[in-house]
Short mmCIF file of C-alpha atoms in Angstrom, two decimals:
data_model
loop_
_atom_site.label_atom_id
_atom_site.label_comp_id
_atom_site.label_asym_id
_atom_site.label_seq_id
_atom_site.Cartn_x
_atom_site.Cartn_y
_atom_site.Cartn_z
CA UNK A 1 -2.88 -9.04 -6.58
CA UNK A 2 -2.66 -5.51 -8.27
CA UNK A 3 -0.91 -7.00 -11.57
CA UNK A 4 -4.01 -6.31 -13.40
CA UNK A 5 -4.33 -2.72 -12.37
CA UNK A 6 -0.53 -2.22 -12.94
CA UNK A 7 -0.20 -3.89 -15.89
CA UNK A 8 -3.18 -1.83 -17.97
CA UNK A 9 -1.18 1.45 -16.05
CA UNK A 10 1.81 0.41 -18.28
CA UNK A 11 0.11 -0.49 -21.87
CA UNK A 12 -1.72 2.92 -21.98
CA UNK A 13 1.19 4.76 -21.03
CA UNK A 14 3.18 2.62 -23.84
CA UNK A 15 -0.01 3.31 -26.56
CA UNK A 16 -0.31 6.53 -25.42
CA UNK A 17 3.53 7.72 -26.36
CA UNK A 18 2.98 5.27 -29.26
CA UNK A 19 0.63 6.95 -31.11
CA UNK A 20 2.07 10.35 -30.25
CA UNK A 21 4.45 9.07 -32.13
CA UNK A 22 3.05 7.93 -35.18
CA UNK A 23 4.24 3.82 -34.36
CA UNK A 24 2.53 1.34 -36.49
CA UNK A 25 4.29 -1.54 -33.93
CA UNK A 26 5.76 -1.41 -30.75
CA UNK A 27 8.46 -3.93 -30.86
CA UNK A 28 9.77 -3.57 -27.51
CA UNK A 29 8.93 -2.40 -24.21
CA UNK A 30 11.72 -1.73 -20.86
CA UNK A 31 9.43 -1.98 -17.54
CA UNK A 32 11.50 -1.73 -14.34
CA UNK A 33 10.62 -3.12 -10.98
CA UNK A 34 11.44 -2.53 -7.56
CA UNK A 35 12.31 -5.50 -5.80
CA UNK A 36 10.37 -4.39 -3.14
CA UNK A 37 7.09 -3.40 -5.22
CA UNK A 38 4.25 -5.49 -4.48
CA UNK A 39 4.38 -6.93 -7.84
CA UNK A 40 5.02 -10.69 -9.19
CA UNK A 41 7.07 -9.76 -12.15
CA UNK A 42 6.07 -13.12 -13.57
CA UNK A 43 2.16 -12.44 -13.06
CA UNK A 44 2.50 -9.19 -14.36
CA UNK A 45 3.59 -10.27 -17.61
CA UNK A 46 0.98 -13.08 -18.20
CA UNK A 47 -1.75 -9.85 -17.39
CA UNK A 48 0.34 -8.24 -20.08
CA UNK A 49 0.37 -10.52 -22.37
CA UNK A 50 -3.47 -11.06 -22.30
CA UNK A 51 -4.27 -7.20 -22.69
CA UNK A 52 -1.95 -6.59 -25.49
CA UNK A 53 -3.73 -8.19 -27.75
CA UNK A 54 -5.26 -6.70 -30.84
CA UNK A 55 -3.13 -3.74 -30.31
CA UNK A 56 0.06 -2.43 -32.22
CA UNK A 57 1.72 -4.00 -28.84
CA UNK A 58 0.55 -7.44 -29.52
CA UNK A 59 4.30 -9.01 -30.79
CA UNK A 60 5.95 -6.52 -28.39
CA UNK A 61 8.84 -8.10 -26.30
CA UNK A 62 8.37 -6.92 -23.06
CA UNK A 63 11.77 -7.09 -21.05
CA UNK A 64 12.01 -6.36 -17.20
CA UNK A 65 14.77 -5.23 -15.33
CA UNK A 66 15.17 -5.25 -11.77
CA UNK A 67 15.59 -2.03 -9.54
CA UNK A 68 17.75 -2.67 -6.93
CA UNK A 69 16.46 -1.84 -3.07
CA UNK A 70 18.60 1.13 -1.74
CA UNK A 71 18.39 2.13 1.94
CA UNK A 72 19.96 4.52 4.39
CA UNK A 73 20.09 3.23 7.80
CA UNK A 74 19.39 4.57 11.13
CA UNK A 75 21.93 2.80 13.32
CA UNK A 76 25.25 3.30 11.51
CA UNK A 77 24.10 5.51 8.70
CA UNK A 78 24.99 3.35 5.86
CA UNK A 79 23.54 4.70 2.64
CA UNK A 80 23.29 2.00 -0.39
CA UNK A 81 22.34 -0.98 -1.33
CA UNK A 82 20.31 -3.12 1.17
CA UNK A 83 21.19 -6.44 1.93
CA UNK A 84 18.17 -8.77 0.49
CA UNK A 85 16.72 -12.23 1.80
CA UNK A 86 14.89 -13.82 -0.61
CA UNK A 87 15.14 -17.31 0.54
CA UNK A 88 12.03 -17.63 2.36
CA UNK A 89 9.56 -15.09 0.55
CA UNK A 90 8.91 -13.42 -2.29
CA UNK A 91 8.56 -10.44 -0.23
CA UNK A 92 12.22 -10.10 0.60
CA UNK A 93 13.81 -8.90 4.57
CA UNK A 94 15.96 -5.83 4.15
CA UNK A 95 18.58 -5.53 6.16
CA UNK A 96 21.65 -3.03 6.56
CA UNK A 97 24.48 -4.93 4.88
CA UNK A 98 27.20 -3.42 7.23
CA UNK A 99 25.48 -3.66 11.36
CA UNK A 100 21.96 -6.21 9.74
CA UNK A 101 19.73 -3.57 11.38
CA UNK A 102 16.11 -3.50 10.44
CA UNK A 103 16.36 0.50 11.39
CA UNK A 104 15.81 1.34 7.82
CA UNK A 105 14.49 3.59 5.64
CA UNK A 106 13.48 2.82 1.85
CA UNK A 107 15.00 5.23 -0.52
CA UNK A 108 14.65 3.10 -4.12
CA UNK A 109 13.04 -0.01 -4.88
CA UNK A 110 9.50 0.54 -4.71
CA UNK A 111 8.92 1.72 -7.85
CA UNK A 112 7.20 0.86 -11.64
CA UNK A 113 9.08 2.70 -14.60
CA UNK A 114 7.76 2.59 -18.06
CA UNK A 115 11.09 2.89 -19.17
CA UNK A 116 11.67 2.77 -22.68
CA UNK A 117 9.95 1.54 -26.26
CA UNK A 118 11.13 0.72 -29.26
CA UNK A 119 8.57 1.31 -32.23
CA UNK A 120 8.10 1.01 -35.65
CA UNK A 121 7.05 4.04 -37.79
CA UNK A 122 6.68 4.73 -41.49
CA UNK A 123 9.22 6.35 -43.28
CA UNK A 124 8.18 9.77 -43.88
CA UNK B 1 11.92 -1.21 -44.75
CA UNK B 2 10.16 1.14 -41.56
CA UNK B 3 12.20 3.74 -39.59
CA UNK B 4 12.57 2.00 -35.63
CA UNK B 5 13.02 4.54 -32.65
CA UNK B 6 14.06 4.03 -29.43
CA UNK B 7 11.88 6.29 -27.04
CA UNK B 8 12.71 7.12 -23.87
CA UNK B 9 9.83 7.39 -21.31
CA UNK B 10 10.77 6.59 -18.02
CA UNK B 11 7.31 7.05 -16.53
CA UNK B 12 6.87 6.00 -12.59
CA UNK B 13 3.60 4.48 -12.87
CA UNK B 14 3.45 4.34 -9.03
CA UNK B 15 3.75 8.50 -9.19
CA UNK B 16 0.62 9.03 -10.29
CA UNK B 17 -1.16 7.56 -7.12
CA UNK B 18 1.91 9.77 -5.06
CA UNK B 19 0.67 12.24 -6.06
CA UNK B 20 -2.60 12.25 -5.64
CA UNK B 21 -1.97 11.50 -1.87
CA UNK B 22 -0.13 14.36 -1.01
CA UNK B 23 -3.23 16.22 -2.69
CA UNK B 24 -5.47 14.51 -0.42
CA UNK B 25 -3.43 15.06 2.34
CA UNK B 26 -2.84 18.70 1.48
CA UNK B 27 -6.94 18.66 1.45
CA UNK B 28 -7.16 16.94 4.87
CA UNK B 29 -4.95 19.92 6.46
CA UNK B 30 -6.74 22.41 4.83
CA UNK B 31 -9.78 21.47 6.86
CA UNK B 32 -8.09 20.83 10.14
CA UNK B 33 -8.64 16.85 9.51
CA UNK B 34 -5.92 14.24 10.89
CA UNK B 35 -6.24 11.16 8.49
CA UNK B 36 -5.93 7.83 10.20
CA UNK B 37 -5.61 4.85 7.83
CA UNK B 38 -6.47 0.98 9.04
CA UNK B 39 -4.92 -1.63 7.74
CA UNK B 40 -4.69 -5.40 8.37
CA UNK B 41 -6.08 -8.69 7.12
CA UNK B 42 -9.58 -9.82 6.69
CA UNK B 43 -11.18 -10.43 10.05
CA UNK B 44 -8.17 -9.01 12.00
CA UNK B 45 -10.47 -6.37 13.76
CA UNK B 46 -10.34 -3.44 12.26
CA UNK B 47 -13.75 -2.56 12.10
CA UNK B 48 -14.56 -3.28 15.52
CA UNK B 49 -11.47 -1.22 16.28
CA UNK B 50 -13.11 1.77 14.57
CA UNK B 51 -16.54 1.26 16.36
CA UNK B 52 -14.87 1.06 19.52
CA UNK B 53 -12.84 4.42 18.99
CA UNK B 54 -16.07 6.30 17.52
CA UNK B 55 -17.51 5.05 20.82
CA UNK B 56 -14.48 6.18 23.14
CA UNK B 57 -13.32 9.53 22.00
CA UNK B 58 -14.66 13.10 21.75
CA UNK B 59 -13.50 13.41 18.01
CA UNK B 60 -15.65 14.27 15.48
CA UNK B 61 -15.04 11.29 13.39
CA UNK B 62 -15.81 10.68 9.44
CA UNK B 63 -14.84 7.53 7.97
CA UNK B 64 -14.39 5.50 4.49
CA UNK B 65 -15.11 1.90 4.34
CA UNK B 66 -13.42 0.12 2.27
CA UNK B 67 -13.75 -3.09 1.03
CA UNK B 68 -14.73 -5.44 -2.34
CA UNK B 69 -18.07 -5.02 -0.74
CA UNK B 70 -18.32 -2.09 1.44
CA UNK B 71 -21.75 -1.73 2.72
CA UNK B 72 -21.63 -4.08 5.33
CA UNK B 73 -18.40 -2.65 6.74
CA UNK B 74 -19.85 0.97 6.44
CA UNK B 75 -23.51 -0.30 7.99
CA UNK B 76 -21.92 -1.10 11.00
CA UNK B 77 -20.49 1.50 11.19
CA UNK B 78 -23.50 3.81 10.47
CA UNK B 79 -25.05 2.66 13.36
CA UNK B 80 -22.88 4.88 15.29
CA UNK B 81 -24.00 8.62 14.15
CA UNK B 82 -21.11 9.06 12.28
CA UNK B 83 -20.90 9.75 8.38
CA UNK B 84 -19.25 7.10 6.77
CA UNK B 85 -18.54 6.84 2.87
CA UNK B 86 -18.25 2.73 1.87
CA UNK B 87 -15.73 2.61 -1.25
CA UNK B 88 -15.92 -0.57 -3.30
CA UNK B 89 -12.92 -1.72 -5.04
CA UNK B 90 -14.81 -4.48 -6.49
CA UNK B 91 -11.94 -6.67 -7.45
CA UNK B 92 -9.44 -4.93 -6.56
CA UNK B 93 -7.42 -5.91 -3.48
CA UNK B 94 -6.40 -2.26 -1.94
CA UNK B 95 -7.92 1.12 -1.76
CA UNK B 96 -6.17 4.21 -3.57
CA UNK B 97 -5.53 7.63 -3.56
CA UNK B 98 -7.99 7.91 -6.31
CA UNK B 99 -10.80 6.17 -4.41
CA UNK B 100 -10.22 8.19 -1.23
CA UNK B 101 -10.23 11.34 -3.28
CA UNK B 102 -13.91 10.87 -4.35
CA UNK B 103 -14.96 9.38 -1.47
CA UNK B 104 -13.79 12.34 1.16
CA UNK B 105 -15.90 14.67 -1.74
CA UNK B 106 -18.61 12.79 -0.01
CA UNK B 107 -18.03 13.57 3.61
CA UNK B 108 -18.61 17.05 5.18
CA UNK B 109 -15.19 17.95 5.96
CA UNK B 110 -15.72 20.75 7.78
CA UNK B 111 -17.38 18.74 10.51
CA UNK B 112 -14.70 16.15 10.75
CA UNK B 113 -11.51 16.54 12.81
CA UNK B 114 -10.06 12.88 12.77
CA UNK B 115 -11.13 10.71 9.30
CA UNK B 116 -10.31 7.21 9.72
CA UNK B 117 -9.72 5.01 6.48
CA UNK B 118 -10.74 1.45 6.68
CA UNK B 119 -8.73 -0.67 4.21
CA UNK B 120 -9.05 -3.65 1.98
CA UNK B 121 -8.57 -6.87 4.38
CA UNK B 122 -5.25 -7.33 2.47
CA UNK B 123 -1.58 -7.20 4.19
CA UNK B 124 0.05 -7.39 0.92
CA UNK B 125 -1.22 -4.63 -1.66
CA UNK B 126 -1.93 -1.55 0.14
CA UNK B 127 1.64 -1.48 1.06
CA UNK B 128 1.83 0.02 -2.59
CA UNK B 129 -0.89 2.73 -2.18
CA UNK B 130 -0.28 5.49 -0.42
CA UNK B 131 -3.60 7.41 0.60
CA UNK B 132 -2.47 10.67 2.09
CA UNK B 133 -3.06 9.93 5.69
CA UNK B 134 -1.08 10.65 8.64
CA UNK B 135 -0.78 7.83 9.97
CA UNK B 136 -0.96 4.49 9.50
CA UNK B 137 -1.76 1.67 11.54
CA UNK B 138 -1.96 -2.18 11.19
CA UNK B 139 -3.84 -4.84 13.08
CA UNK B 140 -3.27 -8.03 12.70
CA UNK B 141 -4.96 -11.00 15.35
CA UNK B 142 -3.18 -13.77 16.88
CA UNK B 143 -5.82 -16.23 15.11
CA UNK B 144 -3.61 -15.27 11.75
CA UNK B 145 -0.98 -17.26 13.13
CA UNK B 146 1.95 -15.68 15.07
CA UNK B 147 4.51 -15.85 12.13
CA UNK B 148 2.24 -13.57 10.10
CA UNK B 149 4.11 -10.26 11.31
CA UNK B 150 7.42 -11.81 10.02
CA UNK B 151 5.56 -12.81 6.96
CA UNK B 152 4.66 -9.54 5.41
CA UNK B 153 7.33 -7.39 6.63
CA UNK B 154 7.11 -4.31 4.38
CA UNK B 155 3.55 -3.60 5.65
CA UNK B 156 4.56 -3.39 9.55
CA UNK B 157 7.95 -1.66 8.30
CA UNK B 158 5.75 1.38 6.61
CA UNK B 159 3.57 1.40 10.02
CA UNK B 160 3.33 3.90 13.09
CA UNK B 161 1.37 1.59 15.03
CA UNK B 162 1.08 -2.25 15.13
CA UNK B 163 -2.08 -3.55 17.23
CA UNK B 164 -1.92 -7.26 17.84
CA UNK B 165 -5.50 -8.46 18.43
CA UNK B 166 -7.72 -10.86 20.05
CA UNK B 167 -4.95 -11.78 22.82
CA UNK B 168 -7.93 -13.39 24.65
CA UNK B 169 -7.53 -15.80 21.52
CA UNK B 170 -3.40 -16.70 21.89
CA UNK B 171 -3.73 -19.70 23.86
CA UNK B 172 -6.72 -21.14 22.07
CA UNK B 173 -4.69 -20.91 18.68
CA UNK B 174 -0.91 -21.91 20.38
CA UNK B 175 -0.35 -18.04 19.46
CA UNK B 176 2.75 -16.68 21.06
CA UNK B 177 1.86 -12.84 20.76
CA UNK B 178 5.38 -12.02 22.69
CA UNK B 179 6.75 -13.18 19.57
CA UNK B 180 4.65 -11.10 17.27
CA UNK B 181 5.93 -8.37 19.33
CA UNK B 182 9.42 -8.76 18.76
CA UNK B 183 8.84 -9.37 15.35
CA UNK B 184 6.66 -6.08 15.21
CA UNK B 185 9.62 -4.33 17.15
CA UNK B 186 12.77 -5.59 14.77
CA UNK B 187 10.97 -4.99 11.43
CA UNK B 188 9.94 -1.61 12.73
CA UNK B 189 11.86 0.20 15.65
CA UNK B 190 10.18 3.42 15.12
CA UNK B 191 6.70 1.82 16.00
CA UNK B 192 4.73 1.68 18.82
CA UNK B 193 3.38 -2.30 20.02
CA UNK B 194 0.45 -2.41 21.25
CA UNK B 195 -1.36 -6.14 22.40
CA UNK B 196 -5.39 -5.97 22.71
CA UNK B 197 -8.37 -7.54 22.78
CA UNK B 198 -11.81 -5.50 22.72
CA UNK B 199 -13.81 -8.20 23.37
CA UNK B 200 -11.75 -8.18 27.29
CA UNK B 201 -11.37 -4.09 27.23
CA UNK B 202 -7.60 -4.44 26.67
CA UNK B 203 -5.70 -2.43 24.90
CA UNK B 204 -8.30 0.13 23.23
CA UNK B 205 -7.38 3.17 25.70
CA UNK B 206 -3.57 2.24 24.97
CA UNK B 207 -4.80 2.98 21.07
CA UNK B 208 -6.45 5.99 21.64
CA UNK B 209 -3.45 7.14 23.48
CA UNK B 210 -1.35 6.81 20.39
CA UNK B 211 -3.30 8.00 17.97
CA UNK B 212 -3.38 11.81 20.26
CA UNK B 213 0.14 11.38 20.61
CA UNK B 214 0.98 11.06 17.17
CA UNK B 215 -2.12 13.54 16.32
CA UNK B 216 -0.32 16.23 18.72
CA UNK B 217 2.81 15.67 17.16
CA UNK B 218 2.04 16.10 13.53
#
């Protein structure tokens, strides 16, 4: 239960390159997410949505996209996408899609981008 | 009619704590320090894992406590001539690199050769934190339940050592700890298994073992 933290890491990076550049609104905001980050996308935006207000963020639309969980595997080497279970738990079971070992290492899809903004600034 | 921009940021908000590990870490190797970091749930045994090794090993040991409320984690702990730093996340539900950073400025580093992390009781969220140690290791007790290593994979996949606990427990609770085990051993085939219970004297000595092993090694 980090959504708090994470999600008040995220508006002051977006009002921080905000103001640098002179927006009087944000009007949208691009977060990615790891599938494998510790983080309830759903969760995170309610925090979101609750600290934005009474800031130039406050009618933002926040949109999140997905980073996919890419592995490289110790038995047979494959280096890719991992195969994901997400039946049974939010936390998802990585597996190698081509032998299912659990010999893995992580490469992508633990991370949090601030990825983009779209503001509104006065004409100069 | 106002001017829109697109800006492109594509900031990593998971860098900055990164980051600030591999600083701390850098600092622990500057002063000859291997960092061991505890994890596991609340109750799993991880403090009485630390007293035990304080108790059982020449090292010169320094420790941070963490916790929502560290001081009775880090009193215990005080007991046994060692200086410990208790770091309180308050509500937060993991340490981070940030929080070790100020709390080793606390510890005299020069006298420590193994520092020992104690995390938040939490076998979700500090999967996300890096803290800069060396190793990492996670004990979990067969009173959680013995589906709980299957449960929170990611944790015992980012391991180097899986302790499963209070063994003297299993058949009280209908724990099958060959089970957590296996589990242990398929999520994580680089990691050493090892079963325990301090309360019968089993298992610590196996611990201590792997923590030289893997102290030699790095």
């Amino acid at each position: 239960m980090h959504e708090l933290s994470m999600a008040q890491g995220i508006i002051n990076t977006v009002l921080e390159t905000s103001e640098a550049n002179d927006a009087t609104e944000v009007k949208k905001v691009v977060v990615e997410i790891g599938k494998l980050a510790m983080i309830n996308p759903e969760q995170l935006l309610f925090m979101m949505n609750v600290l934005v207000e009474d800031t130039i963020m406050e009618d933002a639309k926040i949109e999140i996209v997905d980073i996919p969980v890419e592995i490289e595997c110790a038995e047979c080497g494959h280096k890719g996408n991992g195969k994901v279970d997400e039946e049974d738990h939010y936390v998802p079971m990585i597996e190698c899609p081509k032998c299912e070992s659990n010999a893995l290492r992580i490469l992508n899809g633990q991370d949090i981008i601030v990825k983009s903004i779209e503001i509104e600034k006065p004409d100069d | 009619m106002h001017k829109v921009a697109d800006i492109v940021i594509g900031k990593n908000i998971m860098k900055a704590n990164k980051k600030l590990a591999d600083k701390n870490q850098k600092n622990f190797e500057n002063h000859g320090i291997f960092c061991v970091d505890f994890l596991g749930a609340i109750g799993s045994g991880k403090t009485a894992f630390i007293e035990d090794i304080i108790e059982n090993t020449d090292y010169n040991i320094g420790v941070l406590a963490g916790d929502v409320i560290s001081e009775f984690d880090a009193g215990r702990i005080e007991k046994h001539n060692v200086p410990v730093v208790g770091l309180n996340t308050g509500k937060e539900c993991h340490l981070d690199a940030h929080l070790v950073e100020h709390g080793v400025h606390d510890l005299p580093l020069d006298d420590i050769d193994l520092l020992i992390i104690e995390n938040v009781g939490n076998l979700i969220c500090p999967v996300d934190f890096e803290l800069g140690s060396h190793m990492r290791i996670v004990v979990v007790s067969v009173t959680e339940g013995d589906d709980t290593v299957e449960k929170h994979p990611l944790i015992f996949k980012g391991s180097d050592l899986v302790v499963i606990n209070k063994i003297d427990l299993a058949d009280a609770v209908g724990a099958d700890t060959d089970k957590m085990v296996a589990d242990a051993h398929k999520l994580n085939p680089n990691a050493k298994v090892i079963k325990s219970s301090l309360k019968e004297g089993i298992g610590l000595d196996e611990v201590i073992a792997a923590i030289d092993e893997f102290k030699n090694k790095s």
